[in-house]
Amino acid sequence: MTNTPILIDGATILTSDPKRPVIQRGWIEIRDNRIAAIHDQPPAFDTSDMRVIPGEGRVVTPGFVNVHTHAILSMVRGVAEDMGFAPAYTMGVPHGHDVTEEEAVALAQLGALEALCFGSTLINDSFTHQDLAIEASAQTGIRAWGCGRIHDVDFTRVHLGEWEYHTRIGEWTMGLASDLVDRFHDTKTLRTGVVLAPHAPDTCSPDLLRKVREYRDEKGLRINTHVSQSKVEVDFIRQRDGMTPPELLEDLGLLDDKLIAAHCIHVTDSDIQRMGAAKANIAHIAKGNQTHGCLAPTTKLRDAGMRLALSTDNMHADMVELMRWALCSGRLQQHGITDDWQPSTVFEAATIGGARALGLEDELGSIEVGKRADVVVFDFRRPHLVPWTDVLGNLVHTAHGRDVETVIVDGEIVVEAGEPVKVDRMAVIEAAEKAAKSLWERARAEAAAQPAGA
């Protein structure tokens, strides 16, 4: 299907293209699924066959690329932030193995819709039931990339403090990932795709991680995993393997520029140098980390050579707010304002940095002629977004995802006037609320049934 041509009419454009980062007033011509031209003057050609989007009072950005999410974990929003530990490791909250197929569809679509309405045009998701979640997410209009959790630990026992590895579980989760690659890894349209997701070094045996690397190399894929996200993980790997998680990944051939490493909080100086030398990508989860009282040493990691990308992880999907948290976390480490941490730093990480981490920087992540038309229009006609002295500064310091007016993915308008076009917002919300309520009831009942002291 050919999309109606679009003209964004005279907006301020933040391109994320270092050759021309800001266009004070420009006209973006979109034909089919590509950015056909960026004009400095109103185009002279007939626009009667085009959809014209007003640009006066608007700021246009590339779509945000959120490299590490768990959309279904919207089910623990408002609670997990204050638990101090990841839901998968915690008693009394819903877990991935508790989620039914119907609940997975409802919650995945909620997470994807939130991300889309807040300006993300691509999410890289991992959790359970991804055969259903990717499709449900894609129905919103977002680029839905992801993978089921690859692991061979028995996740039904981890929240009880037990790590038991089973070959059959590893074979099962690898098989699910392979099926997803066959079904969803679309290198032509990029509307769906697969990034292999071994859950974490402590939930995967070394043998399983070797198999993941072999399959990655066979298929030319990338890997997204949690790395050094908790002291429990670090202590466990040191006891099990006699090394740190980054050392283990290096030993197994997984530490390279195809790795997206989420969190990277509890890392040694040696780990930092090792990951930097490998040019691995850090999925910086600034809000999630700081909510739990932690800071990833992003300044040291960047200085060592790691490439910065941003991710909301779970419980929220506002990449605009996340840029602010990422900027503040960097400045806290520098004990002040430096050239290393500016609004442009985090904006680049949220756009072209995310695309680069996924190997998609030639197609996505910036507003350049020839690239796919993933574009977000912010309504800056709001008290908290004026004066327009520096629109990038306003975007990072005071804007929110709620300021998004229009979202275009692959040349198609999928959010208009802040409302989704392809799905019914209230129907998605009601289905997710019903699913979460049922999951919490079952989780609390399970916890109540556990013997005292278990």
Short mmCIF file of C-alpha atoms in Angstrom, two decimals:
data_model
loop_
_atom_site.label_atom_id
_atom_site.label_comp_id
_atom_site.label_asym_id
_atom_site.label_seq_id
_atom_site.Cartn_x
_atom_site.Cartn_y
_atom_site.Cartn_z
CA MET A 1 0.00 0.00 0.00
CA THR A 2 1.30 3.46 -0.95
CA ASN A 3 0.98 6.07 1.78
CA THR A 4 -0.48 9.50 1.09
CA PRO A 5 2.38 11.97 0.59
CA ILE A 6 2.94 14.24 3.61
CA LEU A 7 4.31 17.75 3.94
CA ILE A 8 5.27 19.08 7.38
CA ASP A 9 4.79 22.76 6.79
CA GLY A 10 7.42 25.11 8.16
CA ALA A 11 8.52 23.60 11.50
CA THR A 12 11.67 23.81 13.58
CA ILE A 13 13.53 20.55 13.00
CA LEU A 14 15.96 18.79 15.34
CA THR A 15 17.51 16.39 12.86
CA SER A 16 20.03 14.35 14.91
CA ASP A 17 22.20 14.71 11.82
CA PRO A 18 25.57 16.19 12.93
CA LYS A 19 26.01 17.85 9.54
CA ARG A 20 22.93 20.02 10.18
CA PRO A 21 21.56 19.43 13.69
CA VAL A 22 18.97 22.24 13.77
CA ILE A 23 16.84 23.70 11.01
CA GLN A 24 15.11 26.78 12.32
CA ARG A 25 12.34 26.54 9.76
CA GLY A 26 12.00 23.76 7.25
CA TRP A 27 9.50 21.83 5.17
CA ILE A 28 9.76 18.04 5.29
CA GLU A 29 8.47 16.22 2.22
CA ILE A 30 7.55 12.58 2.80
CA ARG A 31 6.70 10.26 -0.07
CA ASP A 32 5.90 6.59 0.35
CA ASN A 33 7.93 5.64 3.41
CA ARG A 34 10.93 7.93 2.92
CA ILE A 35 11.99 11.48 3.59
CA ALA A 36 12.00 12.73 0.01
CA ALA A 37 13.29 16.26 0.65
CA ILE A 38 13.88 18.91 3.29
CA HIS A 39 13.13 22.37 1.94
CA ASP A 40 14.35 25.70 3.31
CA GLN A 41 11.45 27.53 1.64
CA PRO A 42 7.80 26.64 1.04
CA PRO A 43 7.85 24.18 -1.88
CA ALA A 44 6.71 25.57 -5.21
CA PHE A 45 5.00 22.36 -6.35
CA ASP A 46 1.29 21.57 -6.01
CA THR A 47 0.51 20.11 -2.57
CA SER A 48 -3.18 19.43 -3.15
CA ASP A 49 -2.54 15.67 -3.21
CA MET A 50 -0.55 15.78 0.05
CA ARG A 51 -1.50 15.62 3.70
CA VAL A 52 -0.18 18.93 5.09
CA ILE A 53 0.74 18.95 8.77
CA PRO A 54 1.02 22.44 10.29
CA GLY A 55 4.53 23.27 11.43
CA GLU A 56 3.97 26.67 13.00
CA GLY A 57 4.66 26.37 16.73
CA ARG A 58 5.87 22.80 16.33
CA VAL A 59 9.23 21.09 16.79
CA VAL A 60 9.97 17.98 14.73
CA THR A 61 12.35 15.23 15.81
CA PRO A 62 13.27 11.75 14.61
CA GLY A 63 11.30 8.96 16.23
CA PHE A 64 12.91 7.79 19.44
CA VAL A 65 14.51 4.34 19.44
CA ASN A 66 14.01 2.59 22.78
CA VAL A 67 16.54 -0.23 22.80
CA HIS A 68 15.50 -2.19 25.89
CA THR A 69 11.91 -2.54 27.08
CA HIS A 70 9.59 -5.02 28.77
CA ALA A 71 6.15 -3.83 27.68
CA ILE A 72 4.27 -6.55 29.54
CA LEU A 73 5.90 -5.44 32.78
CA SER A 74 3.61 -2.43 32.72
CA MET A 75 1.67 -4.84 34.98
CA VAL A 76 3.91 -3.91 37.94
CA ARG A 77 3.88 -0.15 37.33
CA GLY A 78 3.67 1.91 40.50
CA VAL A 79 4.80 -0.97 42.72
CA ALA A 80 8.09 -2.38 41.41
CA GLU A 81 9.71 1.07 41.56
CA ASP A 82 9.61 0.89 45.36
CA MET A 83 10.49 -2.79 45.87
CA GLY A 84 14.24 -2.40 45.50
CA PHE A 85 14.60 -5.52 43.38
CA ALA A 86 13.62 -6.80 39.94
CA PRO A 87 10.13 -8.38 39.75
CA ALA A 88 11.47 -11.67 38.34
CA TYR A 89 13.45 -12.19 41.55
CA THR A 90 10.71 -11.12 43.97
CA MET A 91 7.92 -12.99 45.74
CA GLY A 92 4.36 -11.65 45.75
CA VAL A 93 4.35 -9.90 42.37
CA PRO A 94 3.29 -11.23 38.94
CA HIS A 95 6.03 -13.01 36.99
CA GLY A 96 6.50 -13.78 33.32
CA HIS A 97 5.54 -17.42 33.73
CA ASP A 98 2.24 -16.30 35.32
CA VAL A 99 1.08 -14.33 32.26
CA THR A 100 -1.54 -15.99 30.06
CA GLU A 101 -1.62 -15.45 26.30
CA GLU A 102 -4.62 -13.11 26.53
CA GLU A 103 -2.94 -11.09 29.29
CA ALA A 104 0.29 -10.88 27.30
CA VAL A 105 -1.51 -9.39 24.30
CA ALA A 106 -3.33 -6.81 26.43
CA LEU A 107 -0.28 -5.70 28.41
CA ALA A 108 2.13 -5.70 25.47
CA GLN A 109 -0.24 -3.51 23.50
CA LEU A 110 -0.57 -1.12 26.43
CA GLY A 111 3.22 -0.77 26.71
CA ALA A 112 3.65 -0.31 22.98
CA LEU A 113 0.84 2.23 22.75
CA GLU A 114 2.28 4.27 25.60
CA ALA A 115 5.69 4.29 23.92
CA LEU A 116 4.23 5.26 20.55
CA CYS A 117 2.09 8.11 21.88
CA PHE A 118 5.17 9.45 23.69
CA GLY A 119 7.21 9.53 20.48
CA SER A 120 9.01 6.18 20.28
CA THR A 121 8.78 4.78 16.77
CA LEU A 122 10.73 1.60 17.60
CA ILE A 123 10.86 -0.48 20.78
CA ASN A 124 13.14 -3.45 21.32
CA ASP A 125 11.17 -5.60 23.75
CA SER A 126 11.85 -8.84 25.59
CA PHE A 127 9.65 -10.91 27.85
CA THR A 128 7.31 -13.87 27.62
CA HIS A 129 4.81 -14.70 24.84
CA GLN A 130 6.70 -12.64 22.27
CA ASP A 131 5.07 -14.56 19.45
CA LEU A 132 1.90 -12.72 20.47
CA ALA A 133 3.42 -9.57 21.95
CA ILE A 134 5.33 -8.50 18.84
CA GLU A 135 2.22 -8.76 16.70
CA ALA A 136 0.03 -7.01 19.28
CA SER A 137 2.58 -4.20 19.63
CA ALA A 138 2.92 -3.79 15.86
CA GLN A 139 -0.83 -3.31 15.57
CA THR A 140 -0.44 0.07 17.23
CA GLY A 141 1.77 1.23 14.35
CA ILE A 142 5.09 1.12 16.19
CA ARG A 143 8.10 -0.78 14.90
CA ALA A 144 7.97 -3.79 17.19
CA TRP A 145 11.31 -5.53 17.67
CA GLY A 146 11.99 -8.05 20.38
CA CYS A 147 12.54 -11.58 21.56
CA GLY A 148 11.36 -13.92 24.26
CA ARG A 149 13.60 -14.35 27.28
CA ILE A 150 16.26 -16.94 26.46
CA HIS A 151 17.26 -18.82 29.61
CA ASP A 152 17.76 -22.28 30.99
CA VAL A 153 17.19 -21.42 34.63
CA ASP A 154 13.82 -22.47 36.00
CA PHE A 155 12.14 -19.07 36.34
CA THR A 156 9.36 -20.56 38.41
CA ARG A 157 11.94 -21.02 41.20
CA VAL A 158 14.16 -17.92 40.90
CA HIS A 159 11.89 -15.70 43.01
CA LEU A 160 12.27 -18.38 45.71
CA GLY A 161 16.05 -17.93 45.61
CA GLU A 162 16.72 -21.10 43.62
CA TRP A 163 18.82 -21.26 40.45
CA GLU A 164 18.28 -24.59 38.70
CA TYR A 165 19.42 -25.02 35.08
CA HIS A 166 17.73 -27.45 32.72
CA THR A 167 18.83 -28.24 29.16
CA ARG A 168 15.22 -28.72 28.08
CA ILE A 169 14.35 -25.16 29.16
CA GLY A 170 17.28 -23.76 27.18
CA GLU A 171 16.31 -25.74 24.10
CA TRP A 172 12.72 -24.58 24.46
CA THR A 173 13.56 -20.86 24.78
CA MET A 174 16.10 -21.05 21.94
CA GLY A 175 13.48 -22.76 19.81
CA LEU A 176 11.00 -19.98 20.52
CA ALA A 177 13.62 -17.40 19.52
CA SER A 178 14.35 -19.26 16.29
CA ASP A 179 10.64 -19.33 15.47
CA LEU A 180 10.45 -15.57 16.05
CA VAL A 181 13.35 -14.98 13.66
CA ASP A 182 11.61 -17.01 10.96
CA ARG A 183 8.32 -15.22 11.49
CA PHE A 184 9.16 -11.63 12.39
CA HIS A 185 12.71 -10.67 11.41
CA ASP A 186 11.82 -8.45 8.47
CA THR A 187 14.96 -6.80 7.11
CA LYS A 188 13.03 -5.16 4.26
CA THR A 189 10.32 -3.13 5.99
CA LEU A 190 11.89 -3.13 9.48
CA ARG A 191 8.37 -3.05 10.94
CA THR A 192 9.21 -6.07 13.08
CA GLY A 193 12.51 -7.66 13.96
CA VAL A 194 14.35 -9.86 16.42
CA VAL A 195 17.27 -9.07 18.73
CA LEU A 196 18.28 -12.19 20.65
CA ALA A 197 17.62 -11.74 24.37
CA PRO A 198 19.47 -14.07 26.74
CA HIS A 199 17.96 -12.82 29.97
CA ALA A 200 21.11 -12.35 32.05
CA PRO A 201 24.39 -14.12 32.80
CA ASP A 202 22.99 -15.63 36.00
CA THR A 203 19.83 -17.01 34.37
CA CYS A 204 21.74 -18.59 31.49
CA SER A 205 24.35 -21.30 31.81
CA PRO A 206 27.63 -20.76 29.93
CA ASP A 207 26.68 -23.57 27.55
CA LEU A 208 23.45 -21.81 26.64
CA LEU A 209 25.22 -18.49 26.12
CA ARG A 210 27.63 -20.21 23.71
CA LYS A 211 24.65 -21.49 21.73
CA VAL A 212 23.20 -17.98 21.63
CA ARG A 213 26.48 -16.64 20.25
CA GLU A 214 26.61 -19.35 17.61
CA TYR A 215 23.04 -18.66 16.52
CA ARG A 216 23.69 -14.92 16.50
CA ASP A 217 26.65 -15.37 14.19
CA GLU A 218 24.75 -17.78 11.96
CA LYS A 219 21.83 -15.38 11.48
CA GLY A 220 23.69 -12.07 11.63
CA LEU A 221 21.67 -10.82 14.59
CA ARG A 222 22.33 -8.65 17.64
CA ILE A 223 22.04 -9.41 21.34
CA ASN A 224 20.25 -7.58 24.12
CA THR A 225 20.84 -8.70 27.72
CA HIS A 226 21.02 -7.48 31.30
CA VAL A 227 24.59 -7.03 32.49
CA SER A 228 25.70 -6.39 36.08
CA GLN A 229 22.26 -5.13 36.98
CA SER A 230 22.41 -6.33 40.60
CA LYS A 231 24.91 -7.37 43.25
CA VAL A 232 23.15 -10.73 43.39
CA GLU A 233 23.97 -11.32 39.71
CA VAL A 234 27.60 -10.23 40.14
CA ASP A 235 28.14 -12.33 43.27
CA PHE A 236 26.45 -15.34 41.69
CA ILE A 237 28.59 -15.22 38.52
CA ARG A 238 31.75 -14.78 40.54
CA GLN A 239 30.85 -17.87 42.59
CA ARG A 240 29.66 -19.92 39.61
CA ASP A 241 32.26 -18.93 37.00
CA GLY A 242 35.05 -17.22 38.91
CA MET A 243 34.73 -13.95 36.99
CA THR A 244 32.56 -10.87 36.54
CA PRO A 245 29.59 -10.83 34.13
CA PRO A 246 31.48 -8.76 31.50
CA GLU A 247 34.47 -11.10 31.80
CA LEU A 248 32.14 -14.05 31.24
CA LEU A 249 30.59 -12.43 28.17
CA GLU A 250 34.04 -11.72 26.76
CA ASP A 251 35.16 -15.27 27.45
CA LEU A 252 32.14 -16.59 25.53
CA GLY A 253 32.60 -14.26 22.53
CA LEU A 254 29.55 -12.11 23.28
CA LEU A 255 31.25 -8.88 24.27
CA ASP A 256 31.46 -6.83 21.06
CA ASP A 257 29.73 -4.06 19.13
CA LYS A 258 26.69 -6.29 18.50
CA LEU A 259 25.90 -6.38 22.21
CA ILE A 260 23.32 -4.14 23.88
CA ALA A 261 24.14 -4.32 27.58
CA ALA A 262 21.37 -3.09 29.85
CA HIS A 263 22.07 -1.41 33.22
CA CYS A 264 25.85 -1.98 33.71
CA ILE A 265 25.61 -0.69 37.27
CA HIS A 266 27.87 -2.95 39.34
CA VAL A 267 30.96 -2.97 37.14
CA THR A 268 34.63 -2.82 38.05
CA ASP A 269 37.19 -0.53 36.45
CA SER A 270 38.47 -3.55 34.56
CA ASP A 271 34.92 -4.30 33.36
CA ILE A 272 34.56 -0.73 32.14
CA GLN A 273 37.75 -0.88 30.10
CA ARG A 274 36.81 -4.29 28.73
CA MET A 275 33.34 -3.18 27.58
CA GLY A 276 34.66 0.07 26.18
CA ALA A 277 37.37 -1.65 24.16
CA ALA A 278 34.70 -3.94 22.70
CA LYS A 279 32.62 -0.90 21.57
CA ALA A 280 29.57 -2.52 23.16
CA ASN A 281 26.36 -0.49 23.44
CA ILE A 282 25.00 0.45 26.83
CA ALA A 283 21.23 0.58 27.22
CA HIS A 284 21.22 3.36 29.80
CA ILE A 285 18.18 2.97 32.04
CA ALA A 286 18.64 6.24 33.87
CA LYS A 287 15.25 6.56 35.55
CA GLY A 288 14.92 2.90 36.50
CA ASN A 289 18.42 2.80 37.95
CA GLN A 290 18.07 6.00 39.94
CA THR A 291 14.60 5.07 41.18
CA HIS A 292 16.29 2.10 42.84
CA GLY A 293 19.08 4.27 44.24
CA CYS A 294 21.76 3.28 41.70
CA LEU A 295 23.85 5.03 39.08
CA ALA A 296 25.51 3.31 36.16
CA PRO A 297 28.99 4.84 35.65
CA THR A 298 28.03 6.13 32.22
CA THR A 299 30.73 8.79 32.10
CA LYS A 300 33.47 6.22 32.61
CA LEU A 301 31.79 3.78 30.24
CA ARG A 302 31.53 6.40 27.48
CA ASP A 303 35.10 7.56 28.06
CA ALA A 304 36.25 3.95 27.72
CA GLY A 305 34.48 3.58 24.36
CA MET A 306 30.99 2.23 25.04
CA ARG A 307 28.28 3.68 22.83
CA LEU A 308 25.35 5.31 24.59
CA ALA A 309 21.74 4.43 23.86
CA LEU A 310 18.68 5.00 26.04
CA SER A 311 15.97 2.68 27.26
CA THR A 312 13.03 2.98 29.59
CA ASP A 313 13.13 -0.71 30.60
CA ASN A 314 9.74 -1.03 32.32
CA MET A 315 7.10 0.83 34.34
CA HIS A 316 7.12 3.81 31.94
CA ALA A 317 7.85 4.54 28.28
CA ASP A 318 8.51 8.29 28.11
CA MET A 319 11.81 8.74 26.30
CA VAL A 320 11.54 12.52 26.64
CA GLU A 321 11.51 12.29 30.42
CA LEU A 322 14.26 9.67 30.21
CA MET A 323 16.58 12.07 28.39
CA ARG A 324 16.30 14.41 31.38
CA TRP A 325 17.15 11.64 33.86
CA ALA A 326 20.09 10.53 31.70
CA LEU A 327 21.46 14.07 31.53
CA CYS A 328 21.15 14.51 35.29
CA SER A 329 22.80 11.15 36.01
CA GLY A 330 25.78 12.13 33.88
CA ARG A 331 26.13 15.49 35.59
CA LEU A 332 25.91 13.92 39.03
CA GLN A 333 28.93 11.81 38.12
CA GLN A 334 30.80 14.87 36.81
CA HIS A 335 29.75 16.94 39.83
CA GLY A 336 28.67 19.72 37.54
CA ILE A 337 27.85 20.83 34.02
CA THR A 338 30.40 19.78 31.42
CA ASP A 339 30.66 19.53 27.65
CA ASP A 340 30.38 15.75 27.98
CA TRP A 341 26.78 15.91 29.19
CA GLN A 342 24.61 18.32 27.27
CA PRO A 343 21.06 18.07 25.86
CA SER A 344 22.59 17.10 22.52
CA THR A 345 24.32 14.13 24.21
CA VAL A 346 21.12 12.49 25.38
CA PHE A 347 19.09 13.49 22.32
CA GLU A 348 21.65 11.75 20.13
CA ALA A 349 21.51 8.67 22.38
CA ALA A 350 17.69 8.57 22.20
CA THR A 351 17.62 8.73 18.40
CA ILE A 352 20.57 7.83 16.18
CA GLY A 353 22.37 6.20 19.13
CA GLY A 354 19.53 3.72 19.55
CA ALA A 355 19.40 3.06 15.83
CA ARG A 356 23.16 2.45 15.81
CA ALA A 357 22.90 -0.03 18.67
CA LEU A 358 20.43 -2.04 16.57
CA GLY A 359 22.51 -1.72 13.39
CA LEU A 360 19.82 0.46 11.77
CA GLU A 361 21.56 3.83 11.66
CA ASP A 362 21.55 3.92 7.84
CA GLU A 363 17.75 3.72 7.84
CA LEU A 364 16.48 5.24 11.10
CA GLY A 365 17.39 7.62 13.89
CA SER A 366 17.77 10.96 12.10
CA ILE A 367 15.88 13.23 9.75
CA GLU A 368 17.86 13.00 6.54
CA VAL A 369 16.83 12.75 2.92
CA GLY A 370 16.53 9.12 1.89
CA LYS A 371 15.96 7.71 5.35
CA ARG A 372 12.72 6.07 6.41
CA ALA A 373 10.15 8.59 7.54
CA ASP A 374 9.92 7.99 11.30
CA VAL A 375 9.07 11.47 12.54
CA VAL A 376 7.59 13.01 15.69
CA VAL A 377 5.88 16.40 15.87
CA PHE A 378 5.82 18.16 19.25
CA ASP A 379 3.37 20.94 20.00
CA PHE A 380 5.54 23.68 21.48
CA ARG A 381 2.65 26.15 21.81
CA ARG A 382 2.56 25.46 25.53
CA PRO A 383 3.61 27.60 28.50
CA HIS A 384 6.33 25.22 29.68
CA LEU A 385 7.95 25.11 26.22
CA VAL A 386 8.48 28.81 25.60
CA PRO A 387 10.46 30.98 25.03
CA TRP A 388 12.10 29.33 22.04
CA THR A 389 15.62 30.46 22.85
CA ASP A 390 16.91 26.89 22.56
CA VAL A 391 14.29 24.34 21.53
CA LEU A 392 16.58 21.36 22.18
CA GLY A 393 17.17 22.62 25.70
CA ASN A 394 13.41 23.00 26.18
CA LEU A 395 12.77 19.52 24.83
CA VAL A 396 15.22 17.85 27.18
CA HIS A 397 14.70 19.97 30.29
CA THR A 398 10.96 20.71 30.34
CA ALA A 399 9.07 18.68 27.71
CA HIS A 400 7.20 15.42 28.22
CA GLY A 401 5.94 12.66 26.00
CA ARG A 402 2.49 14.15 26.50
CA ASP A 403 3.58 17.08 24.32
CA VAL A 404 3.66 14.80 21.26
CA GLU A 405 1.02 15.81 18.72
CA THR A 406 1.77 13.62 15.69
CA VAL A 407 3.78 10.46 15.13
CA ILE A 408 4.69 9.16 11.67
CA VAL A 409 6.13 5.68 11.23
CA ASP A 410 7.36 4.56 7.82
CA GLY A 411 5.56 7.48 6.20
CA GLU A 412 2.20 6.68 7.85
CA ILE A 413 0.48 8.85 10.46
CA VAL A 414 -0.14 6.60 13.46
CA VAL A 415 -0.76 9.24 16.16
CA GLU A 416 -2.77 12.35 15.38
CA ALA A 417 -3.69 15.14 17.83
CA GLY A 418 -2.10 12.96 20.51
CA GLU A 419 -4.45 10.04 19.85
CA PRO A 420 -3.58 6.68 18.26
CA VAL A 421 -5.00 6.11 14.79
CA LYS A 422 -4.76 2.34 14.43
CA VAL A 423 -6.11 1.09 17.78
CA ASP A 424 -8.81 2.16 20.24
CA ARG A 425 -7.01 3.76 23.18
CA MET A 426 -9.70 3.05 25.78
CA ALA A 427 -10.15 -0.55 24.63
CA VAL A 428 -6.40 -1.13 25.07
CA ILE A 429 -6.44 0.47 28.53
CA GLU A 430 -9.44 -1.51 29.73
CA ALA A 431 -8.03 -4.84 28.54
CA ALA A 432 -4.68 -4.15 30.23
CA GLU A 433 -6.33 -3.10 33.49
CA LYS A 434 -8.34 -6.32 33.54
CA ALA A 435 -5.22 -8.40 32.85
CA ALA A 436 -3.15 -6.70 35.54
CA LYS A 437 -5.89 -7.05 38.13
CA SER A 438 -6.11 -10.79 37.53
CA LEU A 439 -2.34 -11.23 37.65
CA TRP A 440 -1.98 -9.37 40.92
CA GLU A 441 -4.78 -11.37 42.51
CA ARG A 442 -3.07 -14.63 41.59
CA ALA A 443 0.39 -13.41 42.67
CA ARG A 444 -0.85 -12.33 46.10
CA ALA A 445 -2.67 -15.60 46.56
CA GLU A 446 0.52 -17.54 45.74
CA ALA A 447 2.55 -15.49 48.21
CA ALA A 448 -0.05 -16.00 50.94
CA ALA A 449 0.08 -19.76 50.37
CA GLN A 450 3.85 -19.98 50.92
CA PRO A 451 4.95 -21.42 54.27
CA ALA A 452 6.22 -18.88 56.80
CA GLY A 453 9.90 -18.16 56.25
CA ALA A 454 9.92 -19.55 52.68
#
